[in-house]
PDB file of C-alpha atoms in Angstrom:
ATOM      1  CA  MET A   1      88.478  -2.771  81.280  1.00  0.00           C
ATOM      2  CA  LYS A   2      90.171   0.034  79.275  1.00  0.00           C
ATOM      3  CA  LYS A   3      88.272   2.024  76.612  1.00  0.00           C
ATOM      4  CA  PRO A   4      89.578   1.949  73.120  1.00  0.00           C
ATOM      5  CA  LYS A   5      92.157   4.660  72.378  1.00  0.00           C
ATOM      6  CA  ARG A   6      90.313   5.743  69.228  1.00  0.00           C
ATOM      7  CA  ALA A   7      87.204   6.739  71.223  1.00  0.00           C
ATOM      8  CA  SER A   8      89.240   8.854  73.662  1.00  0.00           C
ATOM      9  CA  ALA A   9      90.937  10.681  70.836  1.00  0.00           C
ATOM     10  CA  ALA A  10      87.610  11.453  69.179  1.00  0.00           C
ATOM     11  CA  LYS A  11      86.180  12.819  72.404  1.00  0.00           C
ATOM     12  CA  ALA A  12      89.182  15.082  72.972  1.00  0.00           C
ATOM     13  CA  LYS A  13      88.936  16.388  69.421  1.00  0.00           C
ATOM     14  CA  LYS A  14      85.268  17.213  69.928  1.00  0.00           C
ATOM     15  CA  GLY A  15      86.062  19.126  73.175  1.00  0.00           C
ATOM     16  CA  ARG A  16      88.701  21.229  71.400  1.00  0.00           C
ATOM     17  CA  LYS A  17      86.231  22.178  68.700  1.00  0.00           C
ATOM     18  CA  ALA A  18      83.634  23.311  71.299  1.00  0.00           C
ATOM     19  CA  SER A  19      86.160  25.492  73.143  1.00  0.00           C
ATOM     20  CA  ALA A  20      87.255  27.129  69.911  1.00  0.00           C
ATOM     21  CA  SER A  21      83.636  27.911  69.003  1.00  0.00           C
ATOM     22  CA  ARG A  22      82.986  29.562  72.381  1.00  0.00           C
ATOM     23  CA  ALA A  23      86.159  31.692  72.138  1.00  0.00           C
ATOM     24  CA  LYS A  24      85.183  32.817  68.643  1.00  0.00           C
ATOM     25  CA  ALA A  25      81.692  33.848  69.780  1.00  0.00           C
ATOM     26  CA  ALA A  26      83.088  35.796  72.745  1.00  0.00           C
ATOM     27  CA  SER A  27      85.454  37.749  70.525  1.00  0.00           C
ATOM     28  CA  LYS A  28      82.533  38.892  68.338  1.00  0.00           C
ATOM     29  CA  ARG A  29      80.530  40.311  71.298  1.00  0.00           C
ATOM     30  CA  PRO A  30      81.027  44.132  71.864  1.00  0.00           C
ATOM     31  CA  ALA A  31      83.127  45.085  74.912  1.00  0.00           C
ATOM     32  CA  LYS A  32      81.285  46.617  77.871  1.00  0.00           C
ATOM     33  CA  LYS A  33      82.050  50.314  78.484  1.00  0.00           C
ATOM     34  CA  LEU A  34      83.369  51.002  81.945  1.00  0.00           C
ATOM     35  CA  GLY A  35      82.128  53.910  84.055  1.00  0.00           C
ATOM     36  CA  LYS A  36      79.019  54.529  82.010  1.00  0.00           C
ATOM     37  CA  LYS A  37      75.616  53.899  83.444  1.00  0.00           C
ATOM     38  CA  PRO A  38      72.895  52.873  81.051  1.00  0.00           C
ATOM     39  CA  GLY A  39      70.200  55.416  80.363  1.00  0.00           C
ATOM     40  CA  LYS A  40      72.362  58.572  80.869  1.00  0.00           C
ATOM     41  CA  LYS A  41      73.917  60.621  78.109  1.00  0.00           C
ATOM     42  CA  PRO A  42      77.702  61.020  78.334  1.00  0.00           C
ATOM     43  CA  GLY A  43      79.181  64.454  79.367  1.00  0.00           C
ATOM     44  CA  LYS A  44      76.475  65.828  81.659  1.00  0.00           C
ATOM     45  CA  PRO A  45      78.118  64.975  85.029  1.00  0.00           C
ATOM     46  CA  ALA A  46      81.405  66.507  83.863  1.00  0.00           C
ATOM     47  CA  ALA A  47      79.629  69.717  82.770  1.00  0.00           C
ATOM     48  CA  ARG A  48      77.841  70.027  86.098  1.00  0.00           C
ATOM     49  CA  GLU A  49      81.126  69.504  87.958  1.00  0.00           C
ATOM     50  CA  ALA A  50      82.897  72.167  85.865  1.00  0.00           C
ATOM     51  CA  SER A  51      80.056  74.609  86.507  1.00  0.00           C
ATOM     52  CA  ALA A  52      80.291  74.036  90.277  1.00  0.00           C
ATOM     53  CA  VAL A  53      84.059  74.609  90.192  1.00  0.00           C
ATOM     54  CA  ASP A  54      83.615  77.885  88.269  1.00  0.00           C
ATOM     55  CA  HIS A  55      80.997  79.046  90.767  1.00  0.00           C
ATOM     56  CA  THR A  56      83.288  78.234  93.700  1.00  0.00           C
ATOM     57  CA  ARG A  57      86.187  80.097  92.120  1.00  0.00           C
ATOM     58  CA  ALA A  58      83.997  83.147  91.452  1.00  0.00           C
ATOM     59  CA  THR A  59      82.845  83.097  95.078  1.00  0.00           C
ATOM     60  CA  ILE A  60      86.453  82.952  96.297  1.00  0.00           C
ATOM     61  CA  ARG A  61      87.416  85.881  94.039  1.00  0.00           C
ATOM     62  CA  GLY A  62      84.505  87.901  95.376  1.00  0.00           C
ATOM     63  CA  LEU A  63      85.420  87.171  98.987  1.00  0.00           C
ATOM     64  CA  ARG A  64      89.053  88.094  98.366  1.00  0.00           C
ATOM     65  CA  SER A  65      87.998  91.393  96.793  1.00  0.00           C
ATOM     66  CA  LYS A  66      85.771  92.193  99.786  1.00  0.00           C
ATOM     67  CA  LEU A  67      88.593  91.279 102.183  1.00  0.00           C
ATOM     68  CA  LYS A  68      91.025  93.627 100.426  1.00  0.00           C
ATOM     69  CA  ALA A  69      88.459  96.441 100.522  1.00  0.00           C
ATOM     70  CA  ALA A  70      87.883  95.838 104.242  1.00  0.00           C
ATOM     71  CA  GLU A  71      91.632  95.834 104.915  1.00  0.00           C
ATOM     72  CA  ARG A  72      92.006  99.158 103.050  1.00  0.00           C
ATOM     73  CA  ARG A  73      89.156 100.623 105.077  1.00  0.00           C
ATOM     74  CA  VAL A  74      90.722  99.453 108.351  1.00  0.00           C
ATOM     75  CA  ALA A  75      94.047 101.020 107.330  1.00  0.00           C
ATOM     76  CA  GLU A  76      92.276 104.296 106.503  1.00  0.00           C
ATOM     77  CA  LEU A  77      90.492 104.329 109.854  1.00  0.00           C
ATOM     78  CA  GLU A  78      93.710 103.553 111.727  1.00  0.00           C
ATOM     79  CA  ALA A  79      95.508 106.362 109.889  1.00  0.00           C
ATOM     80  CA  ALA A  80      92.653 108.749 110.678  1.00  0.00           C
ATOM     81  CA  ALA A  81      92.761 107.750 114.353  1.00  0.00           C
ATOM     82  CA  ASP A  82      96.483 108.636 114.458  1.00  0.00           C
ATOM     83  CA  THR A  83      96.231 111.926 112.527  1.00  0.00           C
ATOM     84  CA  ASP A  84      95.236 115.416 113.656  1.00  0.00           C
ATOM     85  CA  PHE A  85      92.283 116.314 111.427  1.00  0.00           C
ATOM     86  CA  LEU A  86      93.154 120.040 111.383  1.00  0.00           C
ATOM     87  CA  LEU A  87      96.907 119.941 110.789  1.00  0.00           C
ATOM     88  CA  ASP A  88      97.322 116.597 108.981  1.00  0.00           C
ATOM     89  CA  ILE A  89     100.197 115.548 111.255  1.00  0.00           C
ATOM     90  CA  PRO A  90     100.255 112.805 113.911  1.00  0.00           C
ATOM     91  CA  ASN A  91      98.044 113.484 116.923  1.00  0.00           C
ATOM     92  CA  ARG A  92      99.057 112.441 120.448  1.00  0.00           C
ATOM     93  CA  ARG A  93      98.144 108.807 119.808  1.00  0.00           C
ATOM     94  CA  GLY A  94     100.046 108.711 116.534  1.00  0.00           C
ATOM     95  CA  PHE A  95     103.078 110.557 117.888  1.00  0.00           C
ATOM     96  CA  GLU A  96     103.349 108.358 120.972  1.00  0.00           C
ATOM     97  CA  ARG A  97     103.248 105.312 118.712  1.00  0.00           C
ATOM     98  CA  GLU A  98     106.094 106.745 116.607  1.00  0.00           C
ATOM     99  CA  LEU A  99     108.035 107.574 119.769  1.00  0.00           C
ATOM    100  CA  GLN A 100     107.685 104.029 121.109  1.00  0.00           C
ATOM    101  CA  ARG A 101     108.840 102.583 117.788  1.00  0.00           C
ATOM    102  CA  ALA A 102     111.827 104.929 117.741  1.00  0.00           C
ATOM    103  CA  ILE A 103     112.884 103.968 121.266  1.00  0.00           C
ATOM    104  CA  ALA A 104     112.542 100.261 120.424  1.00  0.00           C
ATOM    105  CA  TYR A 105     114.834 100.838 117.442  1.00  0.00           C
ATOM    106  CA  MET A 106     117.311 102.744 119.625  1.00  0.00           C
ATOM    107  CA  LYS A 107     117.388  99.908 122.136  1.00  0.00           C
ATOM    108  CA  ARG A 108     118.114  97.366 119.436  1.00  0.00           C
ATOM    109  CA  TYR A 109     120.685  99.328 117.432  1.00  0.00           C
ATOM    110  CA  ARG A 110     122.130 101.639 120.121  1.00  0.00           C
ATOM    111  CA  ALA A 111     120.926 104.742 118.282  1.00  0.00           C
ATOM    112  CA  SER A 112     120.078 108.094 119.874  1.00  0.00           C
ATOM    113  CA  GLY A 113     117.845 111.090 119.365  1.00  0.00           C
ATOM    114  CA  ALA A 114     115.966 113.881 121.069  1.00  0.00           C
ATOM    115  CA  LEU A 115     112.393 114.705 121.988  1.00  0.00           C
ATOM    116  CA  ILE A 116     111.296 118.354 121.932  1.00  0.00           C
ATOM    117  CA  VAL A 117     107.974 119.526 123.335  1.00  0.00           C
ATOM    118  CA  LEU A 118     106.935 122.970 122.113  1.00  0.00           C
ATOM    119  CA  ASP A 119     104.065 125.043 123.508  1.00  0.00           C
ATOM    120  CA  VAL A 120     102.550 128.052 121.732  1.00  0.00           C
ATOM    121  CA  ASP A 121     102.837 130.999 124.108  1.00  0.00           C
ATOM    122  CA  ARG A 122      99.926 133.197 123.142  1.00  0.00           C
ATOM    123  CA  LEU A 123      97.330 131.082 121.386  1.00  0.00           C
ATOM    124  CA  LYS A 124      94.591 131.625 123.989  1.00  0.00           C
ATOM    125  CA  PRO A 125      94.618 135.447 123.686  1.00  0.00           C
ATOM    126  CA  ILE A 126      94.429 135.082 119.902  1.00  0.00           C
ATOM    127  CA  ASN A 127      91.418 132.769 120.219  1.00  0.00           C
ATOM    128  CA  ASP A 128      89.770 135.117 122.719  1.00  0.00           C
ATOM    129  CA  SER A 129      90.383 138.254 120.638  1.00  0.00           C
ATOM    130  CA  PHE A 130      89.786 136.979 117.109  1.00  0.00           C
ATOM    131  CA  GLY A 131      87.993 133.643 117.389  1.00  0.00           C
ATOM    132  CA  HIS A 132      88.987 130.022 116.974  1.00  0.00           C
ATOM    133  CA  ALA A 133      89.249 130.311 113.186  1.00  0.00           C
ATOM    134  CA  ALA A 134      92.153 132.709 113.737  1.00  0.00           C
ATOM    135  CA  GLY A 135      93.679 130.302 116.251  1.00  0.00           C
ATOM    136  CA  ASP A 136      93.383 127.463 113.723  1.00  0.00           C
ATOM    137  CA  GLU A 137      95.201 129.567 111.138  1.00  0.00           C
ATOM    138  CA  VAL A 138      98.019 130.184 113.626  1.00  0.00           C
ATOM    139  CA  LEU A 139      98.290 126.456 114.406  1.00  0.00           C
ATOM    140  CA  LYS A 140      98.452 125.567 110.701  1.00  0.00           C
ATOM    141  CA  ALA A 141     101.204 128.094 110.120  1.00  0.00           C
ATOM    142  CA  ILE A 142     103.182 126.789 113.123  1.00  0.00           C
ATOM    143  CA  ALA A 143     102.853 123.186 111.958  1.00  0.00           C
ATOM    144  CA  GLY A 144     104.137 124.232 108.541  1.00  0.00           C
ATOM    145  CA  ALA A 145     107.051 126.169 110.023  1.00  0.00           C
ATOM    146  CA  LEU A 146     108.100 123.216 112.203  1.00  0.00           C
ATOM    147  CA  THR A 147     107.778 120.728 109.344  1.00  0.00           C
ATOM    148  CA  ARG A 148     110.079 122.847 107.171  1.00  0.00           C
ATOM    149  CA  GLN A 149     112.765 122.712 109.891  1.00  0.00           C
ATOM    150  CA  ILE A 150     112.991 118.910 110.220  1.00  0.00           C
ATOM    151  CA  ARG A 151     114.447 116.088 108.142  1.00  0.00           C
ATOM    152  CA  ALA A 152     112.427 113.392 106.391  1.00  0.00           C
ATOM    153  CA  SER A 153     113.296 110.902 109.134  1.00  0.00           C
ATOM    154  CA  ASP A 154     112.083 113.209 111.928  1.00  0.00           C
ATOM    155  CA  VAL A 155     108.485 113.467 113.130  1.00  0.00           C
ATOM    156  CA  VAL A 156     106.381 116.443 114.214  1.00  0.00           C
ATOM    157  CA  GLY A 157     103.048 115.893 115.934  1.00  0.00           C
ATOM    158  CA  ARG A 158     100.390 117.742 117.890  1.00  0.00           C
ATOM    159  CA  LEU A 159      99.914 116.528 121.436  1.00  0.00           C
ATOM    160  CA  GLY A 160      96.740 118.577 121.834  1.00  0.00           C
ATOM    161  CA  GLY A 161      95.584 122.175 122.085  1.00  0.00           C
ATOM    162  CA  ASP A 162      98.606 124.437 121.582  1.00  0.00           C
ATOM    163  CA  GLU A 163     101.278 121.807 122.314  1.00  0.00           C
ATOM    164  CA  PHE A 164     103.498 120.201 119.677  1.00  0.00           C
ATOM    165  CA  ALA A 165     106.180 117.510 119.910  1.00  0.00           C
ATOM    166  CA  LEU A 166     109.135 116.710 117.672  1.00  0.00           C
ATOM    167  CA  LEU A 167     111.100 113.464 117.411  1.00  0.00           C
ATOM    168  CA  LEU A 168     114.618 114.075 116.082  1.00  0.00           C
ATOM    169  CA  TRP A 169     117.249 111.442 115.265  1.00  0.00           C
ATOM    170  CA  ASN A 170     120.987 111.402 116.062  1.00  0.00           C
ATOM    171  CA  LEU A 171     121.397 114.668 117.972  1.00  0.00           C
ATOM    172  CA  SER A 172     123.704 115.451 120.860  1.00  0.00           C
ATOM    173  CA  GLU A 173     122.390 117.414 123.827  1.00  0.00           C
ATOM    174  CA  THR A 174     124.016 120.601 122.526  1.00  0.00           C
ATOM    175  CA  ASP A 175     122.575 120.124 119.040  1.00  0.00           C
ATOM    176  CA  ALA A 176     119.133 119.293 120.434  1.00  0.00           C
ATOM    177  CA  LYS A 177     119.018 122.488 122.515  1.00  0.00           C
ATOM    178  CA  ALA A 178     120.214 124.512 119.538  1.00  0.00           C
ATOM    179  CA  LYS A 179     117.485 122.935 117.418  1.00  0.00           C
ATOM    180  CA  ALA A 180     114.878 123.802 120.049  1.00  0.00           C
ATOM    181  CA  GLY A 181     116.033 127.436 119.804  1.00  0.00           C
ATOM    182  CA  ILE A 182     115.623 127.323 116.029  1.00  0.00           C
ATOM    183  CA  PHE A 183     112.068 126.065 116.428  1.00  0.00           C
ATOM    184  CA  GLU A 184     111.273 128.900 118.842  1.00  0.00           C
ATOM    185  CA  GLN A 185     112.671 131.463 116.419  1.00  0.00           C
ATOM    186  CA  ALA A 186     110.687 129.974 113.525  1.00  0.00           C
ATOM    187  CA  VAL A 187     107.437 130.368 115.466  1.00  0.00           C
ATOM    188  CA  ASP A 188     108.398 133.785 116.885  1.00  0.00           C
ATOM    189  CA  GLY A 189     108.995 135.001 113.347  1.00  0.00           C
ATOM    190  CA  LEU A 190     105.452 134.246 112.181  1.00  0.00           C
ATOM    191  CA  SER A 191     102.986 137.125 111.982  1.00  0.00           C
ATOM    192  CA  PHE A 192      99.293 137.275 111.167  1.00  0.00           C
ATOM    193  CA  THR A 193      96.773 139.980 110.395  1.00  0.00           C
ATOM    194  CA  PHE A 194      93.306 139.669 111.899  1.00  0.00           C
ATOM    195  CA  ARG A 195      90.718 142.468 111.681  1.00  0.00           C
ATOM    196  CA  GLY A 196      93.328 144.937 110.608  1.00  0.00           C
ATOM    197  CA  GLN A 197      95.771 144.085 113.400  1.00  0.00           C
ATOM    198  CA  ARG A 198      99.108 142.310 113.092  1.00  0.00           C
ATOM    199  CA  VAL A 199      99.574 139.488 115.590  1.00  0.00           C
ATOM    200  CA  THR A 200     102.497 137.256 116.587  1.00  0.00           C
ATOM    201  CA  ALA A 201     102.350 134.128 118.697  1.00  0.00           C
ATOM    202  CA  GLY A 202     105.667 132.780 120.025  1.00  0.00           C
ATOM    203  CA  ALA A 203     106.640 129.399 121.457  1.00  0.00           C
ATOM    204  CA  SER A 204     108.624 127.774 124.282  1.00  0.00           C
ATOM    205  CA  ALA A 205     110.482 124.473 123.792  1.00  0.00           C
ATOM    206  CA  GLY A 206     111.823 121.831 126.193  1.00  0.00           C
ATOM    207  CA  VAL A 207     114.244 119.009 125.390  1.00  0.00           C
ATOM    208  CA  ALA A 208     114.657 115.392 126.549  1.00  0.00           C
ATOM    209  CA  LEU A 209     117.391 113.133 125.174  1.00  0.00           C
ATOM    210  CA  LEU A 210     116.514 109.678 123.846  1.00  0.00           C
ATOM    211  CA  GLY A 211     118.588 106.516 123.894  1.00  0.00           C
ATOM    212  CA  ALA A 212     118.630 102.799 124.575  1.00  0.00           C
ATOM    213  CA  GLN A 213     117.500 103.294 128.191  1.00  0.00           C
ATOM    214  CA  SER A 214     114.668 105.724 127.430  1.00  0.00           C
ATOM    215  CA  ASP A 215     110.985 105.261 128.228  1.00  0.00           C
ATOM    216  CA  ALA A 216     108.397 107.034 126.078  1.00  0.00           C
ATOM    217  CA  GLY A 217     106.200 108.236 128.951  1.00  0.00           C
ATOM    218  CA  ARG A 218     109.128 109.428 131.058  1.00  0.00           C
ATOM    219  CA  ALA A 219     110.706 111.215 128.071  1.00  0.00           C
ATOM    220  CA  LEU A 220     107.493 113.135 127.411  1.00  0.00           C
ATOM    221  CA  GLU A 221     107.329 114.159 131.072  1.00  0.00           C
ATOM    222  CA  GLU A 222     110.947 115.355 131.047  1.00  0.00           C
ATOM    223  CA  ALA A 223     110.524 117.372 127.856  1.00  0.00           C
ATOM    224  CA  ASP A 224     107.255 118.845 129.131  1.00  0.00           C
ATOM    225  CA  ALA A 225     108.870 119.899 132.432  1.00  0.00           C
ATOM    226  CA  ALA A 226     111.785 121.495 130.544  1.00  0.00           C
ATOM    227  CA  MET A 227     109.304 123.330 128.341  1.00  0.00           C
ATOM    228  CA  TYR A 228     107.570 124.900 131.381  1.00  0.00           C
ATOM    229  CA  VAL A 229     110.944 126.021 132.747  1.00  0.00           C
ATOM    230  CA  ARG A 230     111.662 127.651 129.395  1.00  0.00           C
ATOM    231  CA  LYS A 231     108.207 129.244 129.334  1.00  0.00           C
ATOM    232  CA  ALA A 232     108.862 130.779 132.780  1.00  0.00           C
ATOM    233  CA  HIS A 233     111.961 132.458 131.360  1.00  0.00           C
ATOM    234  CA  ARG A 234     109.854 134.076 128.639  1.00  0.00           C
ATOM    235  CA  ARG A 235     107.253 135.589 130.976  1.00  0.00           C
ATOM    236  CA  HIS A 236     108.619 139.077 130.420  1.00  0.00           C
ATOM    237  CA  GLU A 237     107.344 139.038 126.831  1.00  0.00           C
ATOM    238  CA  PRO A 238     103.896 140.546 126.192  1.00  0.00           C
ATOM    239  CA  ARG A 239     101.099 137.984 126.150  1.00  0.00           C
ATOM    240  CA  ILE A 240      99.996 139.187 122.726  1.00  0.00           C
ATOM    241  CA  ARG A 241     101.407 141.775 120.400  1.00  0.00           C
ATOM    242  CA  LEU A 242      98.873 143.824 118.471  1.00  0.00           C
ATOM    243  CA  VAL A 243     100.178 146.362 115.990  1.00  0.00           C
ATOM    244  CA  SER A 244      97.631 148.422 114.055  1.00  0.00           C
ATOM    245  CA  THR A 245      98.040 148.271 110.307  1.00  0.00           C
TER     246      THR A 245
END
């Protein structure tokens, strides 16, 4: 048996009114805030996070500063290890490093050069007669004289004791031997006065050519052997010249 249509219509109308009332009540309720926990004031977590970031950045800056200082110190120590403390020119270690670099460049670009080893002829008698301070003065003057005779691209170093070495770029054999003679004359022309006596030293130079096929160790041996041959030719000179002033 069907219900009367009027009753169904009344029931539907009543349901629509109830739904409308619930929707109206929901719209009046305040919206819930997302991401906020009850009982905590807003802003504190963000402040703590910003503070931690600033601290981390400051730590990184400090570490970078210390790293740069350490790198500078390492560079200073490496430079000191390659430099003769008395003459402020490359020592044997530093000169051999420069020689190896030069030969590597020559091999790559087919360049050439010359290696000259120069030995002071009469440094020992000067040390024996006037002391090592006098010998140091002679060495400083020789280093200065050699440096004045080379180009900016060339290198002069002290191999040890009374032995010097020079790395010269783009020289033929004839030019290299002529340059070795100029170095000898520059040292021969120096004079010193110690305890009222004028003293000269002198030097002997040997040459080895450098090129794409060169080896640093072998080149030093060749130049050293040539230097001793040259020194033998200068034996007739007095071991030390002393002229009273």
